PDB file of C-alpha atoms in Angstrom:
ATOM      1  CA  MET D   1      15.651  16.337  -7.639  1.00  0.00           C
ATOM      2  CA  ALA D   2      13.246  15.094 -10.304  1.00  0.00           C
ATOM      3  CA  GLU D   3      15.196  11.816 -10.611  1.00  0.00           C
ATOM      4  CA  GLN D   4      15.018  11.268  -6.855  1.00  0.00           C
ATOM      5  CA  THR D   5      11.244  11.846  -6.786  1.00  0.00           C
ATOM      6  CA  GLN D   6      10.738   9.445  -9.674  1.00  0.00           C
ATOM      7  CA  ASP D   7      12.714   6.741  -7.852  1.00  0.00           C
ATOM      8  CA  ILE D   8      10.688   7.244  -4.667  1.00  0.00           C
ATOM      9  CA  ASN D   9       7.406   6.946  -6.589  1.00  0.00           C
ATOM     10  CA  ALA D  10       8.637   3.772  -8.269  1.00  0.00           C
ATOM     11  CA  THR D  11       9.180   2.258  -4.828  1.00  0.00           C
ATOM     12  CA  ILE D  12       6.128   3.610  -3.032  1.00  0.00           C
ATOM     13  CA  GLY D  13       3.589   3.635  -5.850  1.00  0.00           C
ATOM     14  CA  HIS D  14       0.008   4.883  -5.544  1.00  0.00           C
ATOM     15  CA  LYS D  15      -2.685   4.210  -2.961  1.00  0.00           C
ATOM     16  CA  THR D  16      -6.273   3.314  -3.771  1.00  0.00           C
ATOM     17  CA  PHE D  17      -9.174   4.111  -1.440  1.00  0.00           C
ATOM     18  CA  PHE D  18     -12.599   2.523  -1.835  1.00  0.00           C
ATOM     19  CA  VAL D  19     -14.992   5.059  -0.358  1.00  0.00           C
ATOM     20  CA  GLY D  20     -18.168   3.673   1.225  1.00  0.00           C
ATOM     21  CA  ALA D  21     -17.368   0.041   0.390  1.00  0.00           C
ATOM     22  CA  ASP D  22     -17.980  -2.292   3.340  1.00  0.00           C
ATOM     23  CA  THR D  23     -16.750  -5.850   3.796  1.00  0.00           C
ATOM     24  CA  THR D  24     -19.764  -7.340   1.981  1.00  0.00           C
ATOM     25  CA  ILE D  25     -18.596  -5.604  -1.199  1.00  0.00           C
ATOM     26  CA  LEU D  26     -14.865  -5.501  -0.564  1.00  0.00           C
ATOM     27  CA  PRO D  27     -13.782  -8.182   1.946  1.00  0.00           C
ATOM     28  CA  GLU D  28     -10.446  -7.921   3.705  1.00  0.00           C
ATOM     29  CA  THR D  29      -9.191 -10.879   1.672  1.00  0.00           C
ATOM     30  CA  PHE D  30      -9.621  -8.808  -1.516  1.00  0.00           C
ATOM     31  CA  LEU D  31      -7.457  -6.020  -0.107  1.00  0.00           C
ATOM     32  CA  GLU D  32      -4.824  -8.527   0.957  1.00  0.00           C
ATOM     33  CA  ASP D  33      -4.871 -10.373  -2.385  1.00  0.00           C
ATOM     34  CA  LEU D  34      -4.378  -7.079  -4.250  1.00  0.00           C
ATOM     35  CA  VAL D  35      -0.943  -6.886  -2.579  1.00  0.00           C
ATOM     36  CA  ALA D  36       0.200  -9.870  -4.658  1.00  0.00           C
ATOM     37  CA  TYR D  37      -0.478  -7.812  -7.797  1.00  0.00           C
ATOM     38  CA  GLY D  38       1.289  -4.681  -6.525  1.00  0.00           C
ATOM     39  CA  PHE D  39      -1.867  -2.726  -5.570  1.00  0.00           C
ATOM     40  CA  GLU D  40      -2.100  -0.991  -2.196  1.00  0.00           C
ATOM     41  CA  ALA D  41      -5.769  -0.517  -1.283  1.00  0.00           C
ATOM     42  CA  TYR D  42      -7.845   0.677   1.690  1.00  0.00           C
ATOM     43  CA  ARG D  43     -11.418   1.435   2.685  1.00  0.00           C
ATOM     44  CA  ILE D  44     -12.915   4.751   3.826  1.00  0.00           C
ATOM     45  CA  GLN D  45     -16.223   3.748   5.354  1.00  0.00           C
ATOM     46  CA  GLU D  46     -18.545   5.819   7.570  1.00  0.00           C
ATOM     47  CA  SER D  47     -22.312   5.778   8.087  1.00  0.00           C
ATOM     48  CA  SER D  48     -22.341   9.567   8.494  1.00  0.00           C
ATOM     49  CA  ALA D  49     -21.866  11.544   5.273  1.00  0.00           C
ATOM     50  CA  LYS D  50     -20.322  14.390   7.262  1.00  0.00           C
ATOM     51  CA  VAL D  51     -17.604  12.244   8.864  1.00  0.00           C
ATOM     52  CA  LEU D  52     -16.994  10.436   5.587  1.00  0.00           C
ATOM     53  CA  GLN D  53     -16.411  13.755   3.800  1.00  0.00           C
ATOM     54  CA  GLN D  54     -14.000  14.842   6.543  1.00  0.00           C
ATOM     55  CA  LYS D  55     -11.927  11.664   6.324  1.00  0.00           C
ATOM     56  CA  LEU D  56     -12.096  11.692   2.521  1.00  0.00           C
ATOM     57  CA  GLU D  57     -10.742  15.235   2.249  1.00  0.00           C
ATOM     58  CA  LEU D  58      -8.118  14.621   4.907  1.00  0.00           C
ATOM     59  CA  THR D  59      -6.950  11.434   3.154  1.00  0.00           C
ATOM     60  CA  ALA D  60      -6.685  13.246  -0.189  1.00  0.00           C
ATOM     61  CA  GLN D  61      -4.445  15.889   1.396  1.00  0.00           C
ATOM     62  CA  LEU D  62      -2.459  13.326   3.380  1.00  0.00           C
ATOM     63  CA  PHE D  63      -1.798  11.103   0.340  1.00  0.00           C
ATOM     64  CA  PRO D  64      -1.848  13.207  -2.848  1.00  0.00           C
ATOM     65  CA  ASN D  65      -2.038  11.494  -6.247  1.00  0.00           C
ATOM     66  CA  SER D  66      -4.116   8.648  -4.851  1.00  0.00           C
ATOM     67  CA  PHE D  67      -7.063   6.859  -6.472  1.00  0.00           C
ATOM     68  CA  PHE D  68     -10.608   6.999  -5.067  1.00  0.00           C
ATOM     69  CA  PHE D  69     -13.498   4.717  -6.046  1.00  0.00           C
ATOM     70  CA  PHE D  70     -16.908   5.724  -4.669  1.00  0.00           C
ATOM     71  CA  TYR D  71     -19.402   2.962  -3.918  1.00  0.00           C
ATOM     72  CA  ILE D  72     -22.602   4.818  -4.784  1.00  0.00           C
ATOM     73  CA  ASP D  73     -24.973   2.068  -3.570  1.00  0.00           C
ATOM     74  CA  MET D  74     -24.014   2.525   0.072  1.00  0.00           C
ATOM     75  CA  PRO D  75     -26.824   4.585   1.723  1.00  0.00           C
ATOM     76  CA  LEU D  76     -25.694   7.751   3.495  1.00  0.00           C
ATOM     77  CA  THR D  77     -27.544  10.057   5.856  1.00  0.00           C
ATOM     78  CA  GLY D  78     -27.354  13.767   5.093  1.00  0.00           C
ATOM     79  CA  LEU D  79     -25.896  13.911   1.575  1.00  0.00           C
ATOM     80  CA  LYS D  80     -26.158  12.212  -1.783  1.00  0.00           C
ATOM     81  CA  TRP D  81     -23.202  10.496  -3.416  1.00  0.00           C
ATOM     82  CA  GLN D  82     -23.550  12.714  -6.448  1.00  0.00           C
ATOM     83  CA  GLU D  83     -22.985  15.797  -4.286  1.00  0.00           C
ATOM     84  CA  ILE D  84     -19.993  14.258  -2.472  1.00  0.00           C
ATOM     85  CA  ILE D  85     -18.290  13.140  -5.679  1.00  0.00           C
ATOM     86  CA  GLN D  86     -18.993  16.418  -7.480  1.00  0.00           C
ATOM     87  CA  GLN D  87     -17.461  18.460  -4.671  1.00  0.00           C
ATOM     88  CA  PHE D  88     -14.459  16.142  -4.308  1.00  0.00           C
ATOM     89  CA  THR D  89     -13.583  15.958  -8.015  1.00  0.00           C
ATOM     90  CA  GLU D  90     -13.839  19.741  -8.385  1.00  0.00           C
ATOM     91  CA  SER D  91     -11.512  20.272  -5.408  1.00  0.00           C
ATOM     92  CA  HIS D  92      -8.962  17.644  -6.513  1.00  0.00           C
ATOM     93  CA  VAL D  93      -8.754  17.892 -10.293  1.00  0.00           C
ATOM     94  CA  GLU D  94      -4.941  17.792 -10.263  1.00  0.00           C
ATOM     95  CA  ASP D  95      -4.024  15.656  -7.253  1.00  0.00           C
ATOM     96  CA  ALA D  96      -6.536  12.776  -7.185  1.00  0.00           C
ATOM     97  CA  SER D  97      -8.104  10.310  -9.624  1.00  0.00           C
ATOM     98  CA  SER D  98     -11.693   9.175  -9.099  1.00  0.00           C
ATOM     99  CA  GLY D  99     -14.002   6.422 -10.278  1.00  0.00           C
ATOM    100  CA  LEU D 100     -17.292   4.701  -9.478  1.00  0.00           C
ATOM    101  CA  LEU D 101     -18.137   1.403  -7.835  1.00  0.00           C
ATOM    102  CA  TYR D 102     -21.669   0.036  -8.017  1.00  0.00           C
ATOM    103  CA  THR D 103     -23.627  -3.190  -8.203  1.00  0.00           C
ATOM    104  CA  LYS D 104     -24.910  -4.344 -11.560  1.00  0.00           C
ATOM    105  CA  ARG D 105     -28.314  -2.937 -12.542  1.00  0.00           C
ATOM    106  CA  SER D 106     -31.147  -5.104 -13.787  1.00  0.00           C
ATOM    107  CA  THR D 107     -32.055  -2.916 -16.763  1.00  0.00           C
ATOM    108  CA  GLU D 108     -30.104  -1.017 -19.401  1.00  0.00           C
ATOM    109  CA  ASN D 109     -32.033   2.171 -18.587  1.00  0.00           C
ATOM    110  CA  ASP D 110     -30.711   2.085 -15.011  1.00  0.00           C
ATOM    111  CA  CYS D 111     -27.149   1.806 -16.311  1.00  0.00           C
ATOM    112  CA  LEU D 112     -27.699   4.728 -18.697  1.00  0.00           C
ATOM    113  CA  LEU D 113     -29.108   6.792 -15.843  1.00  0.00           C
ATOM    114  CA  ILE D 114     -25.919   6.287 -13.805  1.00  0.00           C
ATOM    115  CA  GLU D 115     -23.796   7.135 -16.829  1.00  0.00           C
ATOM    116  CA  ARG D 116     -25.687  10.381 -17.471  1.00  0.00           C
ATOM    117  CA  ARG D 117     -25.673  11.368 -13.814  1.00  0.00           C
ATOM    118  CA  TYR D 118     -21.895  11.140 -13.437  1.00  0.00           C
ATOM    119  CA  LYS D 119     -20.778  11.868 -17.005  1.00  0.00           C
ATOM    120  CA  SER D 120     -20.129  15.560 -16.376  1.00  0.00           C
ATOM    121  CA  MET D 121     -17.709  14.807 -13.520  1.00  0.00           C
ATOM    122  CA  ASN D 122     -13.992  14.360 -14.053  1.00  0.00           C
ATOM    123  CA  LEU D 123     -13.936  10.607 -13.354  1.00  0.00           C
ATOM    124  CA  LYS D 124     -10.569   9.530 -14.749  1.00  0.00           C
ATOM    125  CA  CYS D 125     -10.855   5.959 -13.432  1.00  0.00           C
ATOM    126  CA  GLY D 126     -14.167   4.958 -14.993  1.00  0.00           C
ATOM    127  CA  ALA D 127     -16.413   2.501 -13.166  1.00  0.00           C
ATOM    128  CA  ILE D 128     -16.399  -1.009 -11.732  1.00  0.00           C
ATOM    129  CA  GLU D 129     -19.773  -2.716 -12.164  1.00  0.00           C
ATOM    130  CA  LEU D 130     -19.964  -5.533  -9.631  1.00  0.00           C
ATOM    131  CA  GLY D 131     -21.931  -8.750 -10.056  1.00  0.00           C
ATOM    132  CA  LEU D 132     -24.060 -10.429  -7.425  1.00  0.00           C
ATOM    133  CA  LYS D 133     -21.499 -13.180  -6.725  1.00  0.00           C
ATOM    134  CA  ARG D 134     -18.714 -11.655  -4.658  1.00  0.00           C
ATOM    135  CA  THR D 135     -16.182 -14.336  -5.570  1.00  0.00           C
ATOM    136  CA  GLN D 136     -16.421 -13.327  -9.234  1.00  0.00           C
ATOM    137  CA  ASN D 137     -15.757  -9.639  -8.575  1.00  0.00           C
ATOM    138  CA  PHE D 138     -12.064  -9.753  -7.685  1.00  0.00           C
ATOM    139  CA  PRO D 139     -10.931  -9.933 -11.348  1.00  0.00           C
ATOM    140  CA  LEU D 140     -13.069  -6.848 -12.033  1.00  0.00           C
ATOM    141  CA  PHE D 141     -11.092  -4.884  -9.436  1.00  0.00           C
ATOM    142  CA  LEU D 142      -7.823  -6.087 -10.956  1.00  0.00           C
ATOM    143  CA  VAL D 143      -8.762  -5.141 -14.502  1.00  0.00           C
ATOM    144  CA  GLN D 144      -9.935  -1.628 -13.636  1.00  0.00           C
ATOM    145  CA  LEU D 145      -7.042  -0.843 -11.285  1.00  0.00           C
ATOM    146  CA  GLU D 146      -4.610  -1.998 -13.963  1.00  0.00           C
ATOM    147  CA  LYS D 147      -6.420   0.028 -16.611  1.00  0.00           C
ATOM    148  CA  CYS D 148      -6.249   3.293 -14.687  1.00  0.00           C
ATOM    149  CA  GLY D 149      -2.630   2.809 -13.542  1.00  0.00           C
ATOM    150  CA  ALA D 150      -3.321   2.495  -9.811  1.00  0.00           C
ATOM    151  CA  ARG D 151      -0.190   0.394  -9.266  1.00  0.00           C
ATOM    152  CA  GLY D 152       2.118   3.198 -10.334  1.00  0.00           C
ATOM    153  CA  LYS D 153       5.555   2.330 -11.705  1.00  0.00           C
ATOM    154  CA  ARG D 154       6.299  -0.414  -9.204  1.00  0.00           C
ATOM    155  CA  LYS D 155       5.640  -4.061  -9.984  1.00  0.00           C
ATOM    156  CA  ASN D 156       5.620  -5.314  -6.387  1.00  0.00           C
ATOM    157  CA  ILE D 157       4.992  -3.848  -2.958  1.00  0.00           C
ATOM    158  CA  ARG D 158       8.298  -3.886  -1.081  1.00  0.00           C
ATOM    159  CA  VAL D 159       8.498  -3.555   2.710  1.00  0.00           C
ATOM    160  CA  HIS D 160      11.474  -2.915   4.956  1.00  0.00           C
ATOM    161  CA  CYS D 161      12.587  -5.415   7.586  1.00  0.00           C
ATOM    162  CA  GLY D 162      13.152  -4.995  11.282  1.00  0.00           C
ATOM    163  CA  ALA D 163      16.663  -4.717  12.692  1.00  0.00           C
ATOM    164  CA  SER D 164      16.795  -8.383  13.753  1.00  0.00           C
ATOM    165  CA  SER D 165      15.777  -9.810  10.358  1.00  0.00           C
ATOM    166  CA  THR D 166      18.219 -12.329   8.917  1.00  0.00           C
ATOM    167  CA  VAL D 167      18.803 -14.625   5.950  1.00  0.00           C
ATOM    168  CA  THR D 168      20.918 -17.719   6.543  1.00  0.00           C
ATOM    169  CA  PHE D 169      22.693 -19.420   3.641  1.00  0.00           C
ATOM    170  CA  PHE D 170      23.753 -23.032   4.237  1.00  0.00           C
ATOM    171  CA  ILE D 171      26.935 -23.756   2.279  1.00  0.00           C
ATOM    172  CA  ARG D 172      27.015 -27.516   2.701  1.00  0.00           C
ATOM    173  CA  GLU D 173      30.024 -28.103   0.422  1.00  0.00           C
ATOM    174  CA  ALA D 174      32.121 -25.987   2.802  1.00  0.00           C
ATOM    175  CA  ASN D 175      30.226 -27.174   5.898  1.00  0.00           C
ATOM    176  CA  LYS D 176      29.412 -23.636   6.991  1.00  0.00           C
ATOM    177  CA  ARG D 177      26.565 -21.193   7.116  1.00  0.00           C
ATOM    178  CA  ILE D 178      26.529 -17.465   6.432  1.00  0.00           C
ATOM    179  CA  SER D 179      24.048 -15.147   8.104  1.00  0.00           C
ATOM    180  CA  ALA D 180      23.158 -11.876   6.372  1.00  0.00           C
ATOM    181  CA  ALA D 181      21.111  -8.870   7.473  1.00  0.00           C
ATOM    182  CA  MET D 182      17.828  -8.835   5.565  1.00  0.00           C
ATOM    183  CA  MET D 183      16.912  -5.335   4.355  1.00  0.00           C
ATOM    184  CA  ASP D 184      13.569  -5.613   2.560  1.00  0.00           C
ATOM    185  CA  PHE D 185      11.335  -8.081   0.732  1.00  0.00           C
ATOM    186  CA  SER D 186       8.398  -8.383  -1.630  1.00  0.00           C
ATOM    187  CA  ILE D 187       6.324 -11.346  -2.734  1.00  0.00           C
ATOM    188  CA  ASN D 188       9.049 -12.187  -5.286  1.00  0.00           C
ATOM    189  CA  HIS D 189      12.361 -10.752  -4.072  1.00  0.00           C
ATOM    190  CA  PHE D 190      14.461  -9.922  -1.047  1.00  0.00           C
ATOM    191  CA  SER D 191      17.656  -7.980  -0.462  1.00  0.00           C
ATOM    192  CA  CYS D 192      20.288  -8.485   2.210  1.00  0.00           C
ATOM    193  CA  ILE D 193      23.730  -7.253   3.227  1.00  0.00           C
ATOM    194  CA  ILE D 194      26.470  -9.832   3.601  1.00  0.00           C
ATOM    195  CA  SER D 195      29.380  -8.920   5.842  1.00  0.00           C
ATOM    196  CA  LYS D 196      32.726  -8.177   4.194  1.00  0.00           C
ATOM    197  CA  ASP D 197      34.229 -10.854   6.446  1.00  0.00           C
ATOM    198  CA  ASP D 198      32.027 -13.576   4.941  1.00  0.00           C
ATOM    199  CA  GLU D 199      33.073 -15.056   1.633  1.00  0.00           C
ATOM    200  CA  MET D 200      30.070 -16.238  -0.345  1.00  0.00           C
ATOM    201  CA  PRO D 201      30.674 -18.914  -2.988  1.00  0.00           C
ATOM    202  CA  PRO D 202      30.108 -17.569  -6.501  1.00  0.00           C
ATOM    203  CA  TYR D 203      26.817 -19.418  -7.018  1.00  0.00           C
ATOM    204  CA  ASP D 204      23.812 -17.932  -8.755  1.00  0.00           C
ATOM    205  CA  THR D 205      21.361 -20.246  -6.998  1.00  0.00           C
ATOM    206  CA  TYR D 206      21.232 -21.178  -3.296  1.00  0.00           C
ATOM    207  CA  GLU D 207      19.096 -23.943  -1.800  1.00  0.00           C
ATOM    208  CA  ASP D 208      17.293 -24.227   1.531  1.00  0.00           C
ATOM    209  CA  VAL D 209      17.853 -20.640   2.624  1.00  0.00           C
ATOM    210  CA  LEU D 210      16.336 -19.708   5.996  1.00  0.00           C
ATOM    211  CA  VAL D 211      14.478 -16.376   6.157  1.00  0.00           C
ATOM    212  CA  GLN D 212      13.524 -14.879   9.536  1.00  0.00           C
ATOM    213  CA  THR D 213      11.862 -11.478   9.444  1.00  0.00           C
ATOM    214  CA  SER D 214       9.054  -9.511  11.075  1.00  0.00           C
ATOM    215  CA  GLY D 215       7.608 -12.469  12.961  1.00  0.00           C
ATOM    216  CA  ILE D 216       7.656 -14.994  10.105  1.00  0.00           C
ATOM    217  CA  ARG D 217      10.101 -17.797   9.398  1.00  0.00           C
ATOM    218  CA  PHE D 218      10.383 -19.930   6.264  1.00  0.00           C
ATOM    219  CA  ARG D 219      12.817 -21.781   4.011  1.00  0.00           C
ATOM    220  CA  THR D 220      13.179 -21.206   0.296  1.00  0.00           C
ATOM    221  CA  ASN D 221      15.557 -21.497  -2.625  1.00  0.00           C
ATOM    222  CA  CYS D 222      16.730 -18.292  -4.244  1.00  0.00           C
ATOM    223  CA  LYS D 223      18.686 -16.918  -7.179  1.00  0.00           C
ATOM    224  CA  ARG D 224      21.028 -13.929  -7.041  1.00  0.00           C
ATOM    225  CA  ILE D 225      20.120 -11.300  -9.637  1.00  0.00           C
ATOM    226  CA  MET D 226      22.186  -8.323  -8.490  1.00  0.00           C
ATOM    227  CA  ASP D 227      24.960  -7.431  -6.066  1.00  0.00           C
ATOM    228  CA  ARG D 228      27.172  -4.450  -5.349  1.00  0.00           C
ATOM    229  CA  ASP D 229      29.459  -3.139  -2.636  1.00  0.00           C
ATOM    230  CA  SER D 230      28.050  -0.891   0.083  1.00  0.00           C
ATOM    231  CA  ALA D 231      29.450   0.766   3.185  1.00  0.00           C
ATOM    232  CA  SER D 232      28.099  -2.079   5.361  1.00  0.00           C
ATOM    233  CA  GLY D 233      29.087  -4.979   3.132  1.00  0.00           C
ATOM    234  CA  ARG D 234      27.935  -6.689  -0.028  1.00  0.00           C
ATOM    235  CA  LEU D 235      24.356  -5.725  -0.947  1.00  0.00           C
ATOM    236  CA  CYS D 236      22.675  -8.601  -2.784  1.00  0.00           C
ATOM    237  CA  VAL D 237      19.224  -8.956  -4.343  1.00  0.00           C
ATOM    238  CA  PHE D 238      17.681 -12.397  -4.737  1.00  0.00           C
ATOM    239  CA  VAL D 239      14.533 -13.703  -6.366  1.00  0.00           C
ATOM    240  CA  PHE D 240      12.649 -16.469  -4.539  1.00  0.00           C
ATOM    241  CA  LEU D 241      12.678 -19.889  -6.222  1.00  0.00           C
ATOM    242  CA  GLN D 242      10.508 -22.935  -5.678  1.00  0.00           C
ATOM    243  CA  LYS D 243      12.130 -26.368  -5.499  1.00  0.00           C
ATOM    244  CA  ASN D 244      11.351 -27.014  -9.174  1.00  0.00           C
ATOM    245  CA  GLY D 245      13.186 -23.833 -10.158  1.00  0.00           C
ATOM    246  CA  VAL D 246      10.067 -21.780 -10.894  1.00  0.00           C
ATOM    247  CA  PRO D 247      10.400 -18.162  -9.658  1.00  0.00           C
ATOM    248  CA  GLY D 248       8.318 -17.300  -6.614  1.00  0.00           C
ATOM    249  CA  LEU D 249       7.239 -19.003  -3.411  1.00  0.00           C
ATOM    250  CA  GLY D 250       5.198 -22.142  -2.806  1.00  0.00           C
ATOM    251  CA  ASP D 251       1.504 -21.546  -2.102  1.00  0.00           C
ATOM    252  CA  ASP D 252       1.640 -21.985   1.696  1.00  0.00           C
ATOM    253  CA  THR D 253       4.696 -19.779   2.103  1.00  0.00           C
ATOM    254  CA  LYS D 254       3.393 -17.232  -0.395  1.00  0.00           C
ATOM    255  CA  PHE D 255       0.179 -16.823   1.599  1.00  0.00           C
ATOM    256  CA  LYS D 256       2.171 -16.238   4.796  1.00  0.00           C
ATOM    257  CA  VAL D 257       4.525 -13.716   3.166  1.00  0.00           C
ATOM    258  CA  GLN D 258       1.661 -11.937   1.404  1.00  0.00           C
ATOM    259  CA  SER D 259      -0.201 -11.511   4.703  1.00  0.00           C
ATOM    260  CA  LYS D 260       2.898 -10.079   6.354  1.00  0.00           C
ATOM    261  CA  ILE D 261       3.539  -7.650   3.478  1.00  0.00           C
ATOM    262  CA  TYR D 262      -0.082  -6.482   3.679  1.00  0.00           C
ATOM    263  CA  GLU D 263       0.279  -5.914   7.423  1.00  0.00           C
ATOM    264  CA  LEU D 264       3.612  -4.079   7.200  1.00  0.00           C
ATOM    265  CA  ALA D 265       2.553  -1.944   4.242  1.00  0.00           C
ATOM    266  CA  THR D 266      -0.929  -0.927   5.377  1.00  0.00           C
ATOM    267  CA  ASP D 267      -0.826  -0.671   9.187  1.00  0.00           C
ATOM    268  CA  PRO D 268       1.377   2.479   9.175  1.00  0.00           C
ATOM    269  CA  ILE D 269      -0.943   4.129   6.632  1.00  0.00           C
ATOM    270  CA  ARG D 270      -4.037   3.451   8.728  1.00  0.00           C
ATOM    271  CA  LEU D 271      -2.194   4.819  11.764  1.00  0.00           C
ATOM    272  CA  GLN D 272      -1.331   7.991   9.852  1.00  0.00           C
ATOM    273  CA  GLN D 273      -5.007   8.418   8.942  1.00  0.00           C
ATOM    274  CA  GLN D 274      -6.043   8.036  12.586  1.00  0.00           C
ATOM    275  CA  GLU D 275      -3.401  10.463  13.836  1.00  0.00           C
ATOM    276  CA  ALA D 276      -4.232  13.047  11.187  1.00  0.00           C
ATOM    277  CA  TYR D 277      -7.949  12.812  11.990  1.00  0.00           C
ATOM    278  CA  SER D 278      -7.240  13.352  15.691  1.00  0.00           C
ATOM    279  CA  VAL D 279      -5.404  16.566  14.766  1.00  0.00           C
ATOM    280  CA  PHE D 280      -8.290  17.548  12.469  1.00  0.00           C
ATOM    281  CA  LEU D 281     -10.791  17.276  15.329  1.00  0.00           C
ATOM    282  CA  LYS D 282      -8.799  19.896  17.273  1.00  0.00           C
ATOM    283  CA  TYR D 283      -9.237  22.440  14.460  1.00  0.00           C
ATOM    284  CA  LYS D 284     -12.721  21.500  13.240  1.00  0.00           C
ATOM    285  CA  ARG D 285     -15.113  24.462  13.014  1.00  0.00           C
ATOM    286  CA  GLU D 286     -18.437  24.769  11.240  1.00  0.00           C
ATOM    287  CA  ASP D 287     -17.773  28.320   9.992  1.00  0.00           C
ATOM    288  CA  ILE D 288     -14.545  27.334   8.149  1.00  0.00           C
ATOM    289  CA  PRO D 289     -14.575  25.401   4.843  1.00  0.00           C
ATOM    290  CA  LEU D 290     -13.616  21.735   5.188  1.00  0.00           C
ATOM    291  CA  GLU D 291     -10.658  22.032   2.796  1.00  0.00           C
ATOM    292  CA  ALA D 292      -9.186  24.873   4.867  1.00  0.00           C
ATOM    293  CA  VAL D 293      -9.571  23.002   8.159  1.00  0.00           C
ATOM    294  CA  CYS D 294      -7.918  19.905   6.657  1.00  0.00           C
ATOM    295  CA  ALA D 295      -5.064  22.013   5.280  1.00  0.00           C
ATOM    296  CA  GLN D 296      -4.474  23.538   8.718  1.00  0.00           C
ATOM    297  CA  ALA D 297      -4.624  20.119  10.383  1.00  0.00           C
ATOM    298  CA  MET D 298      -2.201  18.667   7.824  1.00  0.00           C
ATOM    299  CA  GLN D 299       0.264  21.493   8.398  1.00  0.00           C
ATOM    300  CA  GLU D 300       0.194  20.808  12.136  1.00  0.00           C
ATOM    301  CA  TYR D 301       0.408  17.045  11.626  1.00  0.00           C
ATOM    302  CA  ARG D 302       3.406  17.233   9.286  1.00  0.00           C
ATOM    303  CA  LEU D 303       5.199  19.654  11.590  1.00  0.00           C
ATOM    304  CA  ALA D 304       4.697  17.269  14.535  1.00  0.00           C
ATOM    305  CA  LYS D 305       5.972  14.336  12.437  1.00  0.00           C
ATOM    306  CA  LYS D 306       9.034  16.313  11.386  1.00  0.00           C
ATOM    307  CA  LYS D 307       9.891  17.099  15.017  1.00  0.00           C
ATOM    308  CA  GLU D 308       9.370  13.448  15.935  1.00  0.00           C
ATOM    309  CA  GLN D 309      11.769  12.325  13.196  1.00  0.00           C
ATOM    310  CA  GLU D 310      14.369  14.909  14.237  1.00  0.00           C
ATOM    311  CA  GLN D 311      14.196  13.670  17.845  1.00  0.00           C
ATOM    312  CA  GLU D 312      14.630  10.067  16.714  1.00  0.00           C
ATOM    313  CA  HIS D 313      17.624  11.105  14.606  1.00  0.00           C
ATOM    314  CA  VAL D 314      19.240  12.809  17.601  1.00  0.00           C
ATOM    315  CA  GLN D 315      18.613   9.745  19.781  1.00  0.00           C
ATOM    316  CA  ASP D 316      20.175   7.473  17.144  1.00  0.00           C
ATOM    317  CA  LYS D 317      23.248   9.707  16.990  1.00  0.00           C
ATOM    318  CA  GLU D 318      23.561   9.652  20.789  1.00  0.00           C
ATOM    319  CA  LYS D 319      23.400   5.847  20.794  1.00  0.00           C
ATOM    320  CA  GLU D 320      26.135   5.668  18.165  1.00  0.00           C
ATOM    321  CA  ALA D 321      28.336   8.041  20.161  1.00  0.00           C
ATOM    322  CA  SER D 322      27.845   6.337  23.529  1.00  0.00           C
ATOM    323  CA  PRO D 323      30.482   3.757  24.579  1.00  0.00           C
ATOM    324  CA  SER D 324      29.368   0.127  24.296  1.00  0.00           C
TER     325      SER D 324
END
């Protein structure tokens, strides 16, 4: 069981949430560019301290072992950041890692004041001190996220393909083409299943391969790095190659693929947050501690998801059993 969990974590990795950071501090392009480095990041942003605390606690229970950076320069009505962070870190000592995010101070005394104010808290992720020029801040995010291990064990974010996704290999020497079912892809790799009826030439490198998946279409060279037999056919893993043989995708294609990976990886997570918060609102009561309400909402949410998955499984089985 431990081996299975480790493998899942290596694939899924950790999630990072920037709490209180708006688009002026953390533009959407930053979140998307982090995907290219294997970091999966989101914002939790609310003008009301009460709602922000609700969504923060719910997110921590929904995605345990995540990373949270609190932007302490965002003004909040009702509570101080110090109180929010203190309460959160005390409640999630074991299942969350926290850090600070703030704009650079003009004097050393101001920096020391921040350090003293938050020193007693269990802030495992340290702090990111942002400069005034936003374009110069992206490397600061990268360095700190790398330092605190926010990527997890994975090197790249890998997303699964839709049922109609294909990879077409053009074997010009034999004047034929072979279409394979594309399974998943990252910014550097893709995997596909080649039918047992199709005989692939024993090349390592293939040129001008056509990829069609999840609403994007592009051509690339690729190099086979692994293959093995599976129940459906030959499972092969390829690394993308540019025309000059350098691993990876050309800039234009890379941008397109990166945007699609960001969409496919993050949209379901945001949907889960919205659904879980809708369940939370049904149970919300002022006389019950926030952690308890979130725990009750999460229990209901996970039960509903389990039933939904069981129904989908039954429907899939019925489709398989029905005559074509």
